[in-house]
């Protein structure tokens, strides 16, 4: 992406960081597309509390939830240009901008939640976070986004053949489009906020997401069939604008990294509780949940891996992820 001239960058920093004359506190604006109370929203609030403690009250965070600052694609660009200071974003929304992060979007790359955590909490996870520097954001930590599965308005999905010709909403990601295509479905990228009406009006047959999103967005009201194939465990990532980051003192940068890491356990606990709560909620709405044999779904992903994992370094990264215990 284009870099702002130094004078323009300084102007952006000055306008983006809101100063309170009374307390000399810098309030950092953070974006999230999820509603207030959602685990990622609450985790960034916790991050802000920790950052305030670690900086003696010099810095705090205001979270703009419910896509108040825009959809994920729009807010990524705003964060890159320093208009938004912080952003909680799905790695999937970055598409293929960060090759190392693209690997985490590969279907079935993570075998379980334990495997997911073991990879991201170790050196591989740090390696992927560092790769975000190349796209003008500094990635601080991962949050859980749960396992994503398909849901639709007409029938349970038990085999890839059941998806033949069905239209599913996906994030704006080439990998996710190709994933649905490899399973025989038709992928329809669209903003998250349009999914409910899209299913309700028949523009799409369904979508794919985790239990909490299926629940809190009301999708279980219009798509009663949730098929637990768990094709994706896409990490959420907390990022700060590189323009903003470069304007911070080293001690504040260190405090920000520490606060982000410390907020991870808090978010995971909230996430685990939310998954249980949301599963119960969608079942109460009458959703039908079925498990599937993942083997034919995994086998169908071979062309997706062949297309996106061509670089030797990425092949090595995939191999190291698959070799990680969990």
CSV table of C-alpha atoms in Angstrom, one decimal:
chain,number,residue,atom,x,y,z
A,1,UNK,CA,0.0,0.0,0.0
A,2,UNK,CA,1.0,3.6,-0.4
A,3,UNK,CA,2.8,5.2,2.5
A,4,UNK,CA,1.7,8.7,3.7
A,5,UNK,CA,4.3,11.5,3.5
A,6,UNK,CA,6.0,12.2,6.8
A,7,UNK,CA,4.1,15.5,7.4
A,8,UNK,CA,0.8,13.9,6.5
A,9,UNK,CA,1.5,11.0,8.8
A,10,UNK,CA,2.3,13.4,11.6
A,11,UNK,CA,-1.0,15.1,11.0
A,12,UNK,CA,-2.9,11.8,11.1
A,13,UNK,CA,-1.3,11.0,14.4
A,14,UNK,CA,-2.2,14.4,15.8
A,15,UNK,CA,-5.8,14.0,14.7
A,16,UNK,CA,-6.2,10.4,15.6
A,17,UNK,CA,-4.9,10.5,19.2
A,18,UNK,CA,-7.5,12.3,21.3
A,19,UNK,CA,-5.9,14.1,24.2
A,20,UNK,CA,-7.7,15.1,27.4
A,21,UNK,CA,-6.2,18.3,28.7
A,22,UNK,CA,-7.4,17.5,32.2
A,23,UNK,CA,-5.7,14.1,32.5
A,24,UNK,CA,-3.1,14.3,29.7
A,25,UNK,CA,-4.5,10.9,28.7
A,26,UNK,CA,-4.3,9.6,25.1
A,27,UNK,CA,-7.4,7.7,24.2
A,28,UNK,CA,-6.8,5.1,21.4
A,29,UNK,CA,-9.8,4.2,19.2
A,30,UNK,CA,-10.3,0.5,18.5
A,31,UNK,CA,-12.7,-1.0,16.0
A,32,UNK,CA,-14.7,-4.3,16.2
A,33,UNK,CA,-17.5,-5.5,14.1
A,34,UNK,CA,-19.1,-7.6,16.8
A,35,UNK,CA,-21.7,-6.4,19.3
A,36,UNK,CA,-21.0,-5.0,22.8
A,37,UNK,CA,-20.4,-7.9,25.2
A,38,UNK,CA,-18.9,-10.2,22.6
A,39,UNK,CA,-15.7,-11.9,23.8
A,40,UNK,CA,-13.4,-10.0,21.4
A,41,UNK,CA,-15.0,-6.7,22.4
A,42,UNK,CA,-14.6,-7.4,26.1
A,43,UNK,CA,-11.1,-8.6,25.6
A,44,UNK,CA,-10.0,-5.3,23.9
A,45,UNK,CA,-11.7,-3.5,26.8
A,46,UNK,CA,-9.5,-5.6,29.2
A,47,UNK,CA,-6.5,-4.8,27.1
A,48,UNK,CA,-7.3,-1.1,27.5
A,49,UNK,CA,-7.6,-1.5,31.3
A,50,UNK,CA,-4.2,-3.3,31.4
A,51,UNK,CA,-2.6,-0.7,29.1
A,52,UNK,CA,-3.8,2.1,31.4
A,53,UNK,CA,-2.4,0.4,34.5
A,54,UNK,CA,1.0,-0.3,32.8
A,55,UNK,CA,1.3,3.3,31.6
A,56,UNK,CA,0.2,5.0,34.8
A,57,UNK,CA,-3.0,6.2,33.1
A,58,UNK,CA,-1.3,7.9,30.2
A,59,UNK,CA,-3.1,5.6,27.6
A,60,UNK,CA,-6.5,4.1,27.5
A,61,UNK,CA,-8.7,2.5,24.8
A,62,UNK,CA,-12.2,3.2,23.6
A,63,UNK,CA,-13.8,0.3,21.7
A,64,UNK,CA,-16.2,1.1,18.9
A,65,UNK,CA,-18.1,-2.2,18.6
A,66,UNK,CA,-20.9,-3.2,16.2
A,67,UNK,CA,-19.1,-2.0,13.1
A,68,UNK,CA,-19.5,1.6,14.2
A,69,UNK,CA,-16.3,2.5,12.3
A,70,UNK,CA,-17.1,0.3,9.3
A,71,UNK,CA,-16.8,-3.3,8.1
A,72,UNK,CA,-13.6,-5.3,8.4
A,73,UNK,CA,-12.2,-4.5,4.9
A,74,UNK,CA,-12.8,-0.8,5.4
A,75,UNK,CA,-11.4,-0.6,8.9
A,76,UNK,CA,-8.2,-2.5,7.8
A,77,UNK,CA,-7.4,0.3,5.4
A,78,UNK,CA,-8.2,3.0,7.9
A,79,UNK,CA,-5.9,1.3,10.4
A,80,UNK,CA,-3.1,1.1,7.9
A,81,UNK,CA,-3.4,4.8,7.3
A,82,UNK,CA,-3.6,5.6,11.0
A,83,UNK,CA,-7.2,6.9,11.0
A,84,UNK,CA,-8.1,4.1,13.4
A,85,UNK,CA,-5.5,3.3,16.1
A,86,UNK,CA,-6.3,-0.3,16.9
A,87,UNK,CA,-8.4,-3.0,15.3
A,88,UNK,CA,-9.6,-6.4,16.3
A,89,UNK,CA,-9.9,-8.2,13.0
A,90,UNK,CA,-10.2,-11.7,11.6
A,91,UNK,CA,-7.1,-12.9,9.9
A,92,UNK,CA,-9.4,-14.0,7.1
A,93,UNK,CA,-10.3,-10.3,6.4
A,94,UNK,CA,-6.6,-9.7,5.4
A,95,UNK,CA,-7.1,-12.2,2.5
A,96,UNK,CA,-3.7,-13.1,1.1
A,97,UNK,CA,-2.0,-9.8,2.0
A,98,UNK,CA,0.2,-11.6,4.6
A,99,UNK,CA,1.3,-14.9,3.1
A,100,UNK,CA,2.3,-16.4,6.4
A,101,UNK,CA,-1.1,-15.5,7.9
A,102,UNK,CA,-2.8,-17.0,4.8
A,103,UNK,CA,-1.6,-20.5,6.0
A,104,UNK,CA,-3.8,-20.1,9.1
A,105,UNK,CA,-6.8,-19.7,6.8
A,106,UNK,CA,-6.3,-23.1,5.1
A,107,UNK,CA,-9.3,-25.4,5.7
A,108,UNK,CA,-8.6,-28.1,8.4
A,109,UNK,CA,-5.1,-26.8,9.0
A,110,UNK,CA,-5.9,-27.0,12.8
A,111,UNK,CA,-7.0,-30.3,14.1
A,112,UNK,CA,-8.5,-29.1,17.4
A,113,UNK,CA,-8.7,-26.1,19.7
A,114,UNK,CA,-5.7,-27.5,21.6
A,115,UNK,CA,-3.7,-27.8,18.4
A,116,UNK,CA,-4.7,-24.2,17.4
A,117,UNK,CA,-3.5,-22.8,20.8
A,118,UNK,CA,-0.3,-24.8,20.7
A,119,UNK,CA,0.6,-23.4,17.3
A,120,UNK,CA,-0.3,-19.8,18.0
A,121,UNK,CA,1.2,-19.7,21.5
A,122,UNK,CA,4.6,-20.9,20.3
A,123,UNK,CA,7.3,-19.7,17.9
A,124,UNK,CA,5.2,-20.2,14.8
A,125,UNK,CA,2.6,-17.8,16.2
A,126,UNK,CA,5.2,-15.2,16.8
A,127,UNK,CA,6.6,-15.6,13.3
A,128,UNK,CA,3.2,-15.0,11.8
A,129,UNK,CA,2.5,-11.9,14.0
A,130,UNK,CA,5.8,-10.4,12.9
A,131,UNK,CA,4.8,-10.8,9.2
A,132,UNK,CA,2.0,-8.2,9.6
A,133,UNK,CA,4.6,-5.5,9.8
A,134,UNK,CA,4.8,-5.7,6.0
A,135,UNK,CA,1.2,-4.4,5.6
A,136,UNK,CA,1.6,-1.3,7.9
A,137,UNK,CA,0.1,-2.8,11.1
A,138,UNK,CA,1.8,-4.3,14.1
A,139,UNK,CA,0.0,-7.5,15.3
A,140,UNK,CA,0.0,-7.8,19.0
A,141,UNK,CA,-1.9,-11.0,19.9
A,142,UNK,CA,-4.3,-13.6,18.8
A,143,UNK,CA,-7.9,-14.1,20.1
A,144,UNK,CA,-10.1,-17.1,19.6
A,145,UNK,CA,-12.6,-17.1,16.8
A,146,UNK,CA,-13.7,-20.7,17.4
A,147,UNK,CA,-14.4,-23.4,14.8
A,148,UNK,CA,-16.4,-22.3,11.8
A,149,UNK,CA,-19.0,-24.6,10.3
A,150,UNK,CA,-21.7,-24.4,7.6
A,151,UNK,CA,-25.3,-23.6,8.2
A,152,UNK,CA,-28.2,-23.1,5.9
A,153,UNK,CA,-32.0,-22.8,5.6
A,154,UNK,CA,-32.9,-26.0,3.9
A,155,UNK,CA,-31.2,-29.2,5.0
A,156,UNK,CA,-28.4,-30.8,7.1
A,157,UNK,CA,-25.1,-31.2,5.3
A,158,UNK,CA,-23.4,-34.6,5.9
A,159,UNK,CA,-21.2,-34.9,2.7
A,160,UNK,CA,-19.8,-32.5,0.2
A,161,UNK,CA,-22.4,-33.7,-2.3
A,162,UNK,CA,-25.1,-32.1,-0.1
A,163,UNK,CA,-23.5,-28.7,-0.9
A,164,UNK,CA,-23.8,-29.0,-4.6
A,165,UNK,CA,-25.1,-25.8,-6.1
A,166,UNK,CA,-25.9,-24.2,-2.7
A,167,UNK,CA,-24.9,-20.5,-2.2
A,168,UNK,CA,-22.9,-19.7,0.9
A,169,UNK,CA,-21.8,-16.4,2.2
A,170,UNK,CA,-18.0,-16.2,2.9
A,171,UNK,CA,-15.7,-13.4,3.9
A,172,UNK,CA,-13.9,-11.6,1.1
A,173,UNK,CA,-11.1,-14.1,0.9
A,174,UNK,CA,-10.0,-16.0,-2.2
A,175,UNK,CA,-9.2,-19.1,-0.1
A,176,UNK,CA,-12.7,-19.2,1.4
A,177,UNK,CA,-14.3,-18.8,-2.1
A,178,UNK,CA,-12.2,-21.7,-3.4
A,179,UNK,CA,-12.9,-23.8,-0.3
A,180,UNK,CA,-16.7,-23.6,-1.0
A,181,UNK,CA,-16.1,-24.2,-4.7
A,182,UNK,CA,-14.0,-27.3,-3.9
A,183,UNK,CA,-17.0,-28.7,-2.0
A,184,UNK,CA,-19.4,-28.1,-4.9
A,185,UNK,CA,-21.0,-25.0,-3.5
A,186,UNK,CA,-21.2,-21.4,-4.8
A,187,UNK,CA,-19.4,-18.9,-2.6
A,188,UNK,CA,-20.9,-15.4,-2.3
A,189,UNK,CA,-18.6,-12.8,-0.5
A,190,UNK,CA,-20.8,-10.2,1.3
A,191,UNK,CA,-20.5,-8.0,4.4
A,192,UNK,CA,-21.4,-9.8,7.7
A,193,UNK,CA,-24.2,-7.4,8.3
A,194,UNK,CA,-26.1,-8.5,5.2
A,195,UNK,CA,-26.1,-12.2,5.9
A,196,UNK,CA,-29.4,-12.3,7.8
A,197,UNK,CA,-31.4,-10.6,5.1
A,198,UNK,CA,-29.5,-12.6,2.4
A,199,UNK,CA,-30.7,-15.9,3.9
A,200,UNK,CA,-34.1,-14.6,4.7
A,201,UNK,CA,-34.7,-13.4,1.1
A,202,UNK,CA,-33.1,-16.4,-0.6
A,203,UNK,CA,-30.2,-14.5,-2.1
A,204,UNK,CA,-28.0,-17.1,-0.3
A,205,UNK,CA,-28.8,-20.5,1.1
A,206,UNK,CA,-26.6,-20.1,4.2
A,207,UNK,CA,-23.2,-19.1,5.5
A,208,UNK,CA,-20.4,-20.4,7.7
A,209,UNK,CA,-19.3,-19.3,11.1
A,210,UNK,CA,-18.9,-20.3,14.8
A,211,UNK,CA,-21.6,-20.8,17.4
A,212,UNK,CA,-21.5,-17.3,19.0
A,213,UNK,CA,-21.7,-15.5,15.6
A,214,UNK,CA,-24.5,-17.9,14.4
A,215,UNK,CA,-26.3,-17.0,17.6
A,216,UNK,CA,-25.6,-13.2,18.2
A,217,UNK,CA,-26.3,-12.2,14.6
A,218,UNK,CA,-29.6,-14.0,14.7
A,219,UNK,CA,-28.7,-16.3,11.8
A,220,UNK,CA,-30.2,-19.3,13.6
A,221,UNK,CA,-33.6,-17.7,13.2
A,222,UNK,CA,-33.4,-18.0,9.4
A,223,UNK,CA,-30.9,-20.9,8.9
A,224,UNK,CA,-32.0,-23.8,11.1
A,225,UNK,CA,-29.5,-26.4,10.0
A,226,UNK,CA,-26.0,-26.2,11.5
A,227,UNK,CA,-23.5,-28.9,10.3
A,228,UNK,CA,-20.5,-29.3,12.5
A,229,UNK,CA,-17.7,-29.8,9.9
A,230,UNK,CA,-15.4,-27.3,11.7
A,231,UNK,CA,-13.6,-26.5,8.4
A,232,UNK,CA,-11.9,-23.4,9.7
A,233,UNK,CA,-10.4,-22.1,13.0
A,234,UNK,CA,-9.4,-18.7,11.8
A,235,UNK,CA,-7.6,-16.6,14.4
A,236,UNK,CA,-8.7,-13.1,15.4
A,237,UNK,CA,-5.8,-10.7,15.7
A,238,UNK,CA,-5.4,-7.4,17.6
A,239,UNK,CA,-3.4,-4.9,15.5
A,240,UNK,CA,-2.2,-1.4,15.9
A,241,UNK,CA,-1.5,1.0,13.1
A,242,UNK,CA,2.2,1.1,12.2
A,243,UNK,CA,1.9,4.9,11.9
A,244,UNK,CA,0.6,5.1,15.4
A,245,UNK,CA,3.0,2.5,16.7
A,246,UNK,CA,6.0,4.4,15.4
A,247,UNK,CA,4.9,7.5,17.3
A,248,UNK,CA,4.9,5.7,20.7
A,249,UNK,CA,7.8,5.6,23.1
A,250,UNK,CA,9.5,2.3,23.6
A,251,UNK,CA,8.1,1.8,27.1
A,252,UNK,CA,4.5,2.3,25.8
A,253,UNK,CA,5.2,-0.2,22.9
A,254,UNK,CA,6.4,-2.7,25.5
A,255,UNK,CA,3.3,-2.1,27.7
A,256,UNK,CA,1.0,-2.5,24.7
A,257,UNK,CA,2.6,-5.9,23.8
A,258,UNK,CA,2.3,-7.0,27.4
A,259,UNK,CA,-1.3,-5.9,27.8
A,260,UNK,CA,-2.3,-7.6,24.6
A,261,UNK,CA,-0.7,-10.9,25.6
A,262,UNK,CA,-2.3,-10.7,29.1
A,263,UNK,CA,-5.7,-10.2,27.6
A,264,UNK,CA,-5.6,-13.4,25.6
A,265,UNK,CA,-6.4,-15.8,28.6
A,266,UNK,CA,-9.3,-13.5,29.5
A,267,UNK,CA,-10.7,-13.7,26.0
A,268,UNK,CA,-10.3,-17.5,25.8
A,269,UNK,CA,-12.3,-17.9,29.0
A,270,UNK,CA,-15.0,-15.7,27.7
A,271,UNK,CA,-15.0,-17.5,24.4
A,272,UNK,CA,-15.4,-20.9,25.9
A,273,UNK,CA,-18.3,-19.8,28.1
A,274,UNK,CA,-19.9,-18.0,25.1
A,275,UNK,CA,-19.7,-21.1,22.9
A,276,UNK,CA,-21.6,-23.1,25.5
A,277,UNK,CA,-24.2,-20.3,26.0
A,278,UNK,CA,-24.7,-19.8,22.2
A,279,UNK,CA,-25.0,-23.5,21.5
A,280,UNK,CA,-27.8,-23.7,24.0
A,281,UNK,CA,-29.4,-20.6,22.6
A,282,UNK,CA,-29.6,-21.8,19.0
A,283,UNK,CA,-30.9,-25.2,20.1
A,284,UNK,CA,-33.6,-23.4,22.0
A,285,UNK,CA,-34.5,-21.6,18.8
A,286,UNK,CA,-35.0,-25.0,17.1
A,287,UNK,CA,-31.7,-25.3,15.3
A,288,UNK,CA,-30.7,-28.8,14.2
A,289,UNK,CA,-27.1,-29.5,14.8
A,290,UNK,CA,-25.4,-32.5,13.1
A,291,UNK,CA,-21.9,-33.9,13.1
A,292,UNK,CA,-20.1,-35.0,9.9
A,293,UNK,CA,-17.4,-37.3,8.9
A,294,UNK,CA,-14.7,-34.8,8.0
A,295,UNK,CA,-12.6,-37.2,5.9
A,296,UNK,CA,-14.2,-36.4,2.5
A,297,UNK,CA,-14.3,-32.7,3.2
A,298,UNK,CA,-10.6,-32.8,4.0
A,299,UNK,CA,-9.8,-34.8,0.9
A,300,UNK,CA,-11.7,-32.2,-1.2
A,301,UNK,CA,-9.2,-29.5,0.0
A,302,UNK,CA,-6.2,-30.9,-1.9
A,303,UNK,CA,-6.6,-28.4,-4.8
A,304,UNK,CA,-6.9,-25.5,-2.4
A,305,UNK,CA,-3.6,-26.4,-0.7
A,306,UNK,CA,-2.0,-26.9,-4.1
A,307,UNK,CA,-3.1,-23.4,-5.2
A,308,UNK,CA,-2.1,-21.4,-2.1
A,309,UNK,CA,0.9,-23.3,-0.8
A,310,UNK,CA,3.4,-23.1,-3.6
A,311,UNK,CA,6.2,-21.2,-2.0
A,312,UNK,CA,8.8,-23.5,-0.3
A,313,UNK,CA,8.7,-21.4,2.9
A,314,UNK,CA,5.0,-21.7,3.1
A,315,UNK,CA,5.1,-25.4,2.5
A,316,UNK,CA,7.6,-25.6,5.4
A,317,UNK,CA,5.3,-23.5,7.6
A,318,UNK,CA,2.4,-25.9,6.9
A,319,UNK,CA,4.6,-28.9,7.7
A,320,UNK,CA,5.6,-27.3,11.0
A,321,UNK,CA,2.0,-26.5,11.9
A,322,UNK,CA,0.9,-30.1,11.1
A,323,UNK,CA,3.8,-31.5,13.1
A,324,UNK,CA,2.9,-29.4,16.2
A,325,UNK,CA,1.2,-31.5,19.0
A,326,UNK,CA,-2.4,-31.1,19.8
